[in-house]
Short mmCIF file of N, CA, C and O in Angstrom, two decimals:
data_model
loop_
_atom_site.label_atom_id
_atom_site.label_comp_id
_atom_site.label_asym_id
_atom_site.label_seq_id
_atom_site.Cartn_x
_atom_site.Cartn_y
_atom_site.Cartn_z
N MET A 22 16.76 -5.78 -12.27
CA MET A 22 15.54 -5.97 -13.02
C MET A 22 15.76 -5.40 -14.41
O MET A 22 16.20 -4.29 -14.57
N THR A 23 15.44 -6.19 -15.42
CA THR A 23 15.50 -5.72 -16.80
C THR A 23 14.19 -6.07 -17.47
O THR A 23 13.72 -7.19 -17.37
N ASN A 24 13.58 -5.09 -18.13
CA ASN A 24 12.36 -5.31 -18.90
C ASN A 24 12.61 -4.87 -20.32
O ASN A 24 13.24 -3.85 -20.56
N GLU A 25 12.10 -5.64 -21.26
CA GLU A 25 12.28 -5.26 -22.65
C GLU A 25 10.93 -5.17 -23.34
O GLU A 25 10.11 -6.07 -23.23
N HIS A 26 10.68 -4.05 -23.98
CA HIS A 26 9.48 -3.86 -24.79
C HIS A 26 9.83 -4.36 -26.17
O HIS A 26 10.93 -4.13 -26.66
N GLU A 27 8.91 -5.04 -26.83
CA GLU A 27 9.24 -5.72 -28.07
C GLU A 27 9.85 -4.84 -29.15
O GLU A 27 10.59 -5.33 -29.98
N ASP A 28 9.63 -3.55 -29.14
CA ASP A 28 10.15 -2.74 -30.23
C ASP A 28 10.91 -1.50 -29.80
O ASP A 28 11.31 -0.71 -30.63
N SER A 29 11.13 -1.30 -28.49
CA SER A 29 11.72 -0.02 -28.12
C SER A 29 13.00 -0.08 -27.30
O SER A 29 13.66 0.92 -27.14
N GLY A 30 13.39 -1.19 -26.73
CA GLY A 30 14.63 -1.22 -25.97
C GLY A 30 14.48 -1.86 -24.61
O GLY A 30 13.61 -2.70 -24.40
N THR A 31 15.35 -1.43 -23.68
CA THR A 31 15.36 -2.03 -22.35
C THR A 31 15.39 -0.97 -21.26
O THR A 31 15.83 0.15 -21.48
N ILE A 32 14.93 -1.38 -20.09
CA ILE A 32 15.05 -0.58 -18.88
C ILE A 32 15.71 -1.48 -17.85
O ILE A 32 15.25 -2.60 -17.61
N GLU A 33 16.80 -1.01 -17.26
CA GLU A 33 17.51 -1.80 -16.28
C GLU A 33 17.72 -0.97 -15.02
O GLU A 33 18.10 0.20 -15.09
N ALA A 34 17.45 -1.57 -13.87
CA ALA A 34 17.69 -0.92 -12.58
C ALA A 34 18.45 -1.90 -11.70
O ALA A 34 18.00 -3.03 -11.51
N VAL A 35 19.62 -1.46 -11.20
CA VAL A 35 20.46 -2.34 -10.39
C VAL A 35 21.04 -1.55 -9.22
O VAL A 35 21.23 -0.33 -9.32
N PRO A 36 21.33 -2.24 -8.10
CA PRO A 36 21.99 -1.55 -6.99
C PRO A 36 23.35 -1.03 -7.44
O PRO A 36 24.06 -1.68 -8.21
N ALA A 37 23.71 0.15 -6.96
CA ALA A 37 25.02 0.75 -7.24
C ALA A 37 25.55 1.29 -5.91
O ALA A 37 25.41 2.47 -5.61
N GLY A 38 26.08 0.41 -5.10
CA GLY A 38 26.49 0.81 -3.75
C GLY A 38 25.25 1.12 -2.95
O GLY A 38 24.32 0.32 -2.89
N ALA A 39 25.19 2.32 -2.38
CA ALA A 39 24.03 2.74 -1.59
C ALA A 39 22.96 3.38 -2.46
O ALA A 39 21.95 3.82 -1.95
N ASP A 40 23.18 3.44 -3.77
CA ASP A 40 22.25 4.07 -4.70
C ASP A 40 21.69 3.04 -5.68
O ASP A 40 21.96 1.85 -5.57
N VAL A 41 20.90 3.54 -6.63
CA VAL A 41 20.31 2.69 -7.67
C VAL A 41 20.72 3.27 -9.02
O VAL A 41 20.56 4.47 -9.26
N ALA A 42 21.27 2.42 -9.89
CA ALA A 42 21.64 2.84 -11.24
C ALA A 42 20.52 2.42 -12.19
O ALA A 42 20.09 1.27 -12.18
N VAL A 43 20.05 3.36 -12.99
CA VAL A 43 18.97 3.11 -13.93
C VAL A 43 19.50 3.40 -15.33
O VAL A 43 20.11 4.45 -15.56
N THR A 44 19.28 2.47 -16.25
CA THR A 44 19.69 2.65 -17.65
C THR A 44 18.51 2.35 -18.55
O THR A 44 17.89 1.30 -18.42
N VAL A 45 18.20 3.29 -19.41
CA VAL A 45 17.13 3.14 -20.40
C VAL A 45 17.80 3.17 -21.77
O VAL A 45 18.47 4.15 -22.11
N SER A 46 17.66 2.09 -22.53
CA SER A 46 18.26 2.01 -23.86
C SER A 46 17.16 1.85 -24.90
O SER A 46 16.27 1.02 -24.75
N THR A 47 17.24 2.69 -25.93
CA THR A 47 16.30 2.61 -27.05
C THR A 47 17.11 2.66 -28.34
O THR A 47 18.32 2.96 -28.30
N PRO A 48 16.49 2.40 -29.47
CA PRO A 48 17.24 2.50 -30.73
C PRO A 48 17.84 3.89 -30.95
O PRO A 48 18.87 4.02 -31.62
N SER A 49 17.25 4.92 -30.35
CA SER A 49 17.77 6.27 -30.57
C SER A 49 18.84 6.68 -29.56
O SER A 49 19.42 7.76 -29.69
N GLY A 50 19.13 5.87 -28.55
CA GLY A 50 20.18 6.23 -27.60
C GLY A 50 19.98 5.61 -26.24
O GLY A 50 19.03 4.85 -26.02
N THR A 51 20.86 5.98 -25.31
CA THR A 51 20.84 5.43 -23.96
C THR A 51 20.87 6.57 -22.95
O THR A 51 21.60 7.55 -23.13
N LEU A 52 20.09 6.42 -21.90
CA LEU A 52 20.08 7.37 -20.79
C LEU A 52 20.41 6.58 -19.54
O LEU A 52 19.77 5.57 -19.25
N SER A 53 21.41 7.04 -18.81
CA SER A 53 21.80 6.39 -17.55
C SER A 53 21.84 7.43 -16.45
O SER A 53 22.28 8.56 -16.68
N PHE A 54 21.39 7.05 -15.27
CA PHE A 54 21.49 7.93 -14.11
C PHE A 54 21.53 7.11 -12.84
O PHE A 54 21.16 5.94 -12.84
N VAL A 55 22.02 7.74 -11.78
CA VAL A 55 22.10 7.12 -10.46
C VAL A 55 21.26 7.97 -9.52
O VAL A 55 21.33 9.20 -9.55
N CYS A 56 20.45 7.32 -8.70
CA CYS A 56 19.62 8.06 -7.76
C CYS A 56 19.57 7.32 -6.42
O CYS A 56 19.96 6.16 -6.32
N SER A 57 19.06 8.02 -5.44
CA SER A 57 18.91 7.42 -4.11
C SER A 57 17.80 6.37 -4.15
O SER A 57 16.93 6.41 -5.02
N PRO A 58 17.80 5.46 -3.21
CA PRO A 58 16.70 4.49 -3.14
C PRO A 58 15.33 5.17 -3.02
O PRO A 58 14.36 4.73 -3.62
N GLU A 59 15.28 6.29 -2.27
CA GLU A 59 14.01 7.02 -2.12
C GLU A 59 13.51 7.53 -3.48
O GLU A 59 12.34 7.40 -3.82
N ARG A 60 14.42 8.12 -4.27
CA ARG A 60 14.03 8.63 -5.60
C ARG A 60 13.68 7.47 -6.53
O ARG A 60 12.79 7.60 -7.36
N ALA A 61 14.37 6.35 -6.40
CA ALA A 61 14.05 5.18 -7.23
C ALA A 61 12.64 4.68 -6.91
O ALA A 61 11.87 4.34 -7.82
N ARG A 62 12.28 4.67 -5.62
CA ARG A 62 10.92 4.26 -5.24
C ARG A 62 9.89 5.25 -5.78
O ARG A 62 8.81 4.86 -6.23
N ALA A 63 10.20 6.55 -5.72
CA ALA A 63 9.29 7.57 -6.25
C ALA A 63 9.12 7.38 -7.76
O ALA A 63 8.00 7.49 -8.29
N LEU A 64 10.20 7.09 -8.47
CA LEU A 64 10.13 6.84 -9.90
C LEU A 64 9.27 5.60 -10.19
O LEU A 64 8.40 5.63 -11.06
N ALA A 65 9.50 4.54 -9.42
CA ALA A 65 8.70 3.32 -9.61
C ALA A 65 7.22 3.58 -9.35
O ALA A 65 6.36 3.11 -10.09
N ALA A 66 6.92 4.35 -8.30
CA ALA A 66 5.52 4.67 -7.99
C ALA A 66 4.90 5.50 -9.11
O ALA A 66 3.76 5.25 -9.53
N ALA A 67 5.64 6.50 -9.61
CA ALA A 67 5.12 7.34 -10.69
C ALA A 67 4.89 6.52 -11.95
O ALA A 67 3.87 6.69 -12.64
N LEU A 68 5.81 5.61 -12.26
CA LEU A 68 5.63 4.74 -13.43
C LEU A 68 4.41 3.83 -13.24
O LEU A 68 3.62 3.63 -14.17
N GLY A 69 4.25 3.31 -12.03
CA GLY A 69 3.10 2.46 -11.75
C GLY A 69 1.78 3.20 -11.89
O GLY A 69 0.83 2.69 -12.49
N LEU A 70 1.71 4.42 -11.35
CA LEU A 70 0.49 5.22 -11.47
C LEU A 70 0.19 5.56 -12.92
O LEU A 70 -0.96 5.47 -13.36
N ALA A 71 1.22 5.94 -13.67
CA ALA A 71 1.01 6.26 -15.09
C ALA A 71 0.55 5.02 -15.85
O ALA A 71 -0.34 5.11 -16.71
N ALA A 72 1.13 3.87 -15.55
CA ALA A 72 0.72 2.63 -16.22
C ALA A 72 -0.72 2.27 -15.88
O ALA A 72 -1.49 1.88 -16.76
N ASP A 73 -1.08 2.43 -14.60
CA ASP A 73 -2.46 2.16 -14.20
C ASP A 73 -3.43 3.08 -14.94
O ASP A 73 -4.46 2.64 -15.43
N GLU A 74 -3.08 4.36 -14.98
CA GLU A 74 -3.94 5.33 -15.64
C GLU A 74 -4.07 5.03 -17.13
O GLU A 74 -5.16 5.07 -17.69
N ALA A 75 -2.95 4.71 -17.77
CA ALA A 75 -2.98 4.39 -19.19
C ALA A 75 -3.76 3.10 -19.44
O ALA A 75 -4.53 3.00 -20.39
N GLY A 76 -3.59 2.13 -18.56
CA GLY A 76 -4.29 0.85 -18.71
C GLY A 76 -5.78 0.94 -18.46
O GLY A 76 -6.56 0.20 -19.04
N ASN A 77 -6.17 1.85 -17.59
CA ASN A 77 -7.59 2.00 -17.27
C ASN A 77 -8.32 2.87 -18.27
O ASN A 77 -9.54 2.92 -18.27
N GLY A 78 -7.57 3.59 -19.10
CA GLY A 78 -8.20 4.49 -20.06
C GLY A 78 -8.77 5.70 -19.37
O GLY A 78 -8.69 5.85 -18.15
N PRO A 79 -9.33 6.62 -20.14
CA PRO A 79 -9.89 7.83 -19.53
C PRO A 79 -11.07 7.49 -18.63
O PRO A 79 -11.85 6.59 -18.92
N ALA A 80 -11.15 8.22 -17.54
CA ALA A 80 -12.26 8.01 -16.60
C ALA A 80 -12.95 9.34 -16.36
O ALA A 80 -12.37 10.40 -16.52
N ASP A 81 -14.20 9.26 -15.97
CA ASP A 81 -14.92 10.47 -15.61
C ASP A 81 -14.43 10.94 -14.24
O ASP A 81 -14.26 10.13 -13.33
N PRO A 82 -14.19 12.24 -14.09
CA PRO A 82 -13.76 12.75 -12.79
C PRO A 82 -14.82 12.45 -11.72
O PRO A 82 -16.00 12.33 -12.01
N VAL A 83 -14.36 12.31 -10.49
CA VAL A 83 -15.24 12.08 -9.36
C VAL A 83 -14.89 13.13 -8.30
O VAL A 83 -13.74 13.54 -8.19
N THR A 84 -15.89 13.59 -7.56
CA THR A 84 -15.66 14.59 -6.52
C THR A 84 -15.91 13.94 -5.16
O THR A 84 -16.92 13.26 -4.97
N VAL A 85 -14.95 14.14 -4.24
CA VAL A 85 -15.07 13.56 -2.90
C VAL A 85 -14.77 14.64 -1.87
O VAL A 85 -14.17 15.66 -2.17
N ARG A 86 -15.19 14.39 -0.64
CA ARG A 86 -14.86 15.29 0.46
C ARG A 86 -13.37 15.15 0.76
O ARG A 86 -12.78 14.09 0.59
N ALA A 87 -12.76 16.23 1.25
CA ALA A 87 -11.33 16.21 1.58
C ALA A 87 -11.02 15.13 2.62
O ALA A 87 -9.99 14.47 2.53
N ASP A 88 -11.93 14.92 3.58
CA ASP A 88 -11.67 13.90 4.60
C ASP A 88 -11.86 12.48 4.08
O ASP A 88 -11.57 11.51 4.77
N ALA A 89 -12.32 12.33 2.83
CA ALA A 89 -12.49 10.99 2.23
C ALA A 89 -11.38 10.69 1.22
O ALA A 89 -11.40 9.62 0.60
N LEU A 90 -10.44 11.61 1.05
CA LEU A 90 -9.31 11.34 0.15
C LEU A 90 -8.51 10.17 0.69
O LEU A 90 -8.45 9.95 1.89
N ARG A 91 -7.86 9.44 -0.22
CA ARG A 91 -7.01 8.34 0.21
C ARG A 91 -5.75 8.29 -0.66
O ARG A 91 -5.71 8.83 -1.76
N ARG A 92 -4.75 7.64 -0.13
CA ARG A 92 -3.45 7.52 -0.82
C ARG A 92 -3.67 7.01 -2.24
O ARG A 92 -4.41 6.06 -2.45
N GLY A 93 -3.03 7.67 -3.20
CA GLY A 93 -3.13 7.25 -4.59
C GLY A 93 -4.17 8.01 -5.39
O GLY A 93 -4.19 7.92 -6.62
N ASP A 94 -5.05 8.78 -4.73
CA ASP A 94 -6.01 9.61 -5.47
C ASP A 94 -5.24 10.64 -6.29
O ASP A 94 -4.24 11.20 -5.82
N VAL A 95 -5.69 10.89 -7.51
CA VAL A 95 -5.03 11.85 -8.40
C VAL A 95 -6.00 12.99 -8.67
O VAL A 95 -7.10 12.77 -9.17
N ARG A 96 -5.57 14.20 -8.34
CA ARG A 96 -6.42 15.38 -8.50
C ARG A 96 -6.59 15.73 -9.98
O ARG A 96 -5.65 15.65 -10.76
N ASP A 97 -7.78 16.13 -10.36
CA ASP A 97 -8.06 16.53 -11.73
C ASP A 97 -7.50 17.94 -11.95
O ASP A 97 -7.62 18.79 -11.08
N GLY A 98 -6.88 18.16 -13.08
CA GLY A 98 -6.33 19.48 -13.38
C GLY A 98 -5.21 19.39 -14.39
O GLY A 98 -4.94 18.34 -14.96
N ASP A 99 -4.54 20.53 -14.61
CA ASP A 99 -3.46 20.62 -15.58
C ASP A 99 -2.26 19.75 -15.21
O ASP A 99 -1.63 19.15 -16.06
N ARG A 100 -1.93 19.74 -13.93
CA ARG A 100 -0.75 19.01 -13.45
C ARG A 100 -1.19 17.88 -12.53
O ARG A 100 -2.06 18.05 -11.69
N ALA A 101 -0.53 16.73 -12.70
CA ALA A 101 -0.84 15.59 -11.85
C ALA A 101 -0.40 15.84 -10.42
O ALA A 101 0.73 16.24 -10.17
N MET A 102 -1.32 15.68 -9.49
CA MET A 102 -1.04 15.79 -8.06
C MET A 102 -1.64 14.55 -7.42
O MET A 102 -2.83 14.28 -7.57
N THR A 103 -0.81 13.79 -6.73
CA THR A 103 -1.24 12.53 -6.15
C THR A 103 -1.23 12.61 -4.64
O THR A 103 -0.26 13.12 -4.05
N VAL A 104 -2.28 12.10 -4.01
CA VAL A 104 -2.35 12.07 -2.54
C VAL A 104 -1.38 11.02 -2.03
O VAL A 104 -1.40 9.87 -2.46
N THR A 105 -0.49 11.45 -1.12
CA THR A 105 0.41 10.49 -0.48
C THR A 105 0.03 10.23 0.97
O THR A 105 0.51 9.28 1.57
N GLY A 106 -0.84 11.09 1.52
CA GLY A 106 -1.30 10.88 2.89
C GLY A 106 -2.39 11.86 3.27
O GLY A 106 -2.47 12.95 2.71
N VAL A 107 -3.25 11.43 4.19
CA VAL A 107 -4.34 12.28 4.69
C VAL A 107 -4.42 12.09 6.19
O VAL A 107 -4.41 10.96 6.69
N ARG A 108 -4.49 13.21 6.92
CA ARG A 108 -4.71 13.17 8.36
C ARG A 108 -5.88 14.08 8.65
O ARG A 108 -5.88 15.24 8.26
N VAL A 109 -6.90 13.53 9.31
CA VAL A 109 -8.08 14.33 9.66
C VAL A 109 -8.01 14.68 11.13
O VAL A 109 -7.80 13.82 11.98
N ASP A 110 -8.16 15.98 11.40
CA ASP A 110 -8.10 16.51 12.76
C ASP A 110 -9.39 17.29 12.99
O ASP A 110 -9.46 18.48 12.67
N GLY A 111 -10.43 16.62 13.46
CA GLY A 111 -11.71 17.28 13.66
C GLY A 111 -12.31 17.70 12.33
O GLY A 111 -12.56 16.87 11.46
N ALA A 112 -12.52 19.00 12.15
CA ALA A 112 -13.15 19.52 10.94
C ALA A 112 -12.11 19.91 9.88
O ALA A 112 -12.43 20.58 8.90
N THR A 113 -10.87 19.47 10.07
CA THR A 113 -9.79 19.83 9.15
C THR A 113 -9.13 18.58 8.59
O THR A 113 -8.86 17.63 9.33
N ALA A 114 -8.87 18.61 7.28
CA ALA A 114 -8.14 17.52 6.63
C ALA A 114 -6.79 18.06 6.18
O ALA A 114 -6.72 19.08 5.50
N HIS A 115 -5.73 17.39 6.58
CA HIS A 115 -4.37 17.75 6.19
C HIS A 115 -3.97 16.75 5.10
O HIS A 115 -3.79 15.57 5.39
N VAL A 116 -3.87 17.22 3.86
CA VAL A 116 -3.61 16.34 2.73
C VAL A 116 -2.19 16.57 2.22
O VAL A 116 -1.80 17.70 1.93
N THR A 117 -1.41 15.50 2.15
CA THR A 117 -0.06 15.57 1.59
C THR A 117 -0.13 15.13 0.15
O THR A 117 -0.65 14.05 -0.16
N TRP A 118 0.35 16.00 -0.73
CA TRP A 118 0.34 15.77 -2.17
C TRP A 118 1.76 15.58 -2.68
O TRP A 118 2.70 16.11 -2.09
N SER A 119 1.90 14.88 -3.80
CA SER A 119 3.18 14.85 -4.51
C SER A 119 2.90 15.15 -5.97
O SER A 119 1.85 14.80 -6.50
N SER A 120 3.86 15.82 -6.59
CA SER A 120 3.71 16.18 -7.99
C SER A 120 4.49 15.20 -8.85
O SER A 120 5.34 14.45 -8.35
N GLY A 121 4.23 15.21 -10.15
CA GLY A 121 4.99 14.39 -11.07
C GLY A 121 6.45 14.76 -11.09
O GLY A 121 7.30 13.96 -11.46
N ALA A 122 6.77 15.99 -10.67
CA ALA A 122 8.16 16.46 -10.64
C ALA A 122 8.86 16.07 -9.34
O ALA A 122 10.02 16.43 -9.14
N GLY A 123 8.17 15.37 -8.44
CA GLY A 123 8.78 14.92 -7.20
C GLY A 123 8.65 15.86 -6.02
O GLY A 123 9.20 15.61 -4.96
N ARG A 124 7.91 16.94 -6.17
CA ARG A 124 7.69 17.87 -5.05
C ARG A 124 6.62 17.30 -4.12
O ARG A 124 5.67 16.68 -4.58
N VAL A 125 6.78 17.55 -2.84
CA VAL A 125 5.82 17.07 -1.84
C VAL A 125 5.45 18.24 -0.95
O VAL A 125 6.32 19.01 -0.52
N TRP A 126 4.15 18.39 -0.66
CA TRP A 126 3.69 19.47 0.21
C TRP A 126 2.38 19.04 0.87
O TRP A 126 1.72 18.11 0.43
N THR A 127 2.03 19.74 1.94
CA THR A 127 0.78 19.46 2.66
C THR A 127 -0.11 20.69 2.58
O THR A 127 0.35 21.81 2.79
N GLN A 128 -1.38 20.45 2.28
CA GLN A 128 -2.38 21.51 2.26
C GLN A 128 -3.46 21.17 3.27
O GLN A 128 -3.77 20.00 3.50
N THR A 129 -4.03 22.21 3.85
CA THR A 129 -5.10 22.04 4.83
C THR A 129 -6.42 22.46 4.20
O THR A 129 -6.50 23.49 3.53
N TYR A 130 -7.46 21.63 4.39
CA TYR A 130 -8.79 21.88 3.84
C TYR A 130 -9.82 21.71 4.94
O TYR A 130 -9.59 20.96 5.90
N ASP A 131 -10.98 22.37 4.79
CA ASP A 131 -12.12 22.00 5.61
C ASP A 131 -12.43 20.56 5.27
O ASP A 131 -12.35 20.16 4.10
N ALA A 132 -12.78 19.76 6.27
CA ALA A 132 -13.02 18.33 6.03
C ALA A 132 -14.09 18.09 4.96
O ALA A 132 -14.02 17.13 4.21
N ASP A 133 -15.07 19.01 4.87
CA ASP A 133 -16.15 18.81 3.90
C ASP A 133 -15.89 19.51 2.55
O ASP A 133 -16.76 19.52 1.68
N ALA A 134 -14.69 20.05 2.36
CA ALA A 134 -14.35 20.67 1.06
C ALA A 134 -14.42 19.61 -0.04
O ALA A 134 -14.05 18.45 0.18
N ARG A 135 -14.92 19.99 -1.19
CA ARG A 135 -15.06 19.06 -2.31
C ARG A 135 -13.82 19.13 -3.19
O ARG A 135 -13.40 20.20 -3.62
N ILE A 136 -13.20 17.97 -3.46
CA ILE A 136 -11.99 17.86 -4.28
C ILE A 136 -12.33 16.98 -5.48
O ILE A 136 -12.81 15.86 -5.32
N THR A 137 -12.08 17.50 -6.69
CA THR A 137 -12.36 16.73 -7.91
C THR A 137 -11.13 15.92 -8.28
O THR A 137 -10.02 16.45 -8.37
N LEU A 138 -11.35 14.63 -8.47
CA LEU A 138 -10.27 13.70 -8.77
C LEU A 138 -10.36 13.19 -10.20
O LEU A 138 -11.44 12.95 -10.72
N ARG A 139 -9.21 13.00 -10.81
CA ARG A 139 -9.12 12.37 -12.12
C ARG A 139 -9.26 10.85 -11.96
O ARG A 139 -9.83 10.18 -12.80
N ARG A 140 -8.69 10.35 -10.86
CA ARG A 140 -8.71 8.90 -10.63
C ARG A 140 -8.65 8.62 -9.15
O ARG A 140 -7.95 9.30 -8.41
N ARG A 141 -9.40 7.62 -8.72
CA ARG A 141 -9.37 7.19 -7.31
C ARG A 141 -8.25 6.23 -7.07
O ARG A 141 -7.97 5.35 -7.89
N GLY A 142 -7.58 6.37 -5.92
CA GLY A 142 -6.58 5.41 -5.51
C GLY A 142 -7.24 4.15 -4.99
O GLY A 142 -8.47 4.09 -4.86
N ARG A 143 -6.45 3.17 -4.73
CA ARG A 143 -6.99 1.91 -4.18
C ARG A 143 -7.22 2.05 -2.69
O ARG A 143 -6.41 2.66 -1.99
N PRO A 144 -8.30 1.46 -2.18
CA PRO A 144 -8.52 1.47 -0.73
C PRO A 144 -7.38 0.76 -0.02
O PRO A 144 -6.74 -0.13 -0.59
N ALA A 145 -7.09 1.15 1.21
CA ALA A 145 -6.02 0.52 1.99
C ALA A 145 -6.26 -0.98 2.10
O ALA A 145 -7.39 -1.43 2.25
N GLY A 146 -5.18 -1.75 1.98
CA GLY A 146 -5.28 -3.19 2.11
C GLY A 146 -5.61 -3.93 0.83
O GLY A 146 -5.75 -5.14 0.84
N THR A 147 -5.75 -3.21 -0.30
CA THR A 147 -6.04 -3.90 -1.55
C THR A 147 -4.88 -3.82 -2.51
O THR A 147 -3.97 -3.08 -2.35
#
């Protein structure tokens, strides 16, 4: 896949054996790296979320219950934290988050805890 922005260069991603080679070329230089397919998917997801957020413009934060969180929700705050999964066990919500830096962790909340979001993810199936 190669995409070219009219004034800034190209982005190319190609299979490299069992990995993915990514090359970003701009007038100021070239950056190349090789990553695992899992990291390439994480990069693609992060780029997609950033593009969606940039395309949608600023939004007013919304507050939802922890048990109503869904994949793709982005928590409001200094650092971007995106919901990658939610499991509700009675009165407890187990929320798996990922950071922009690629870290993943699970936090446990009371199901009725209020979580302020910068942006809502898409409902499942859309």
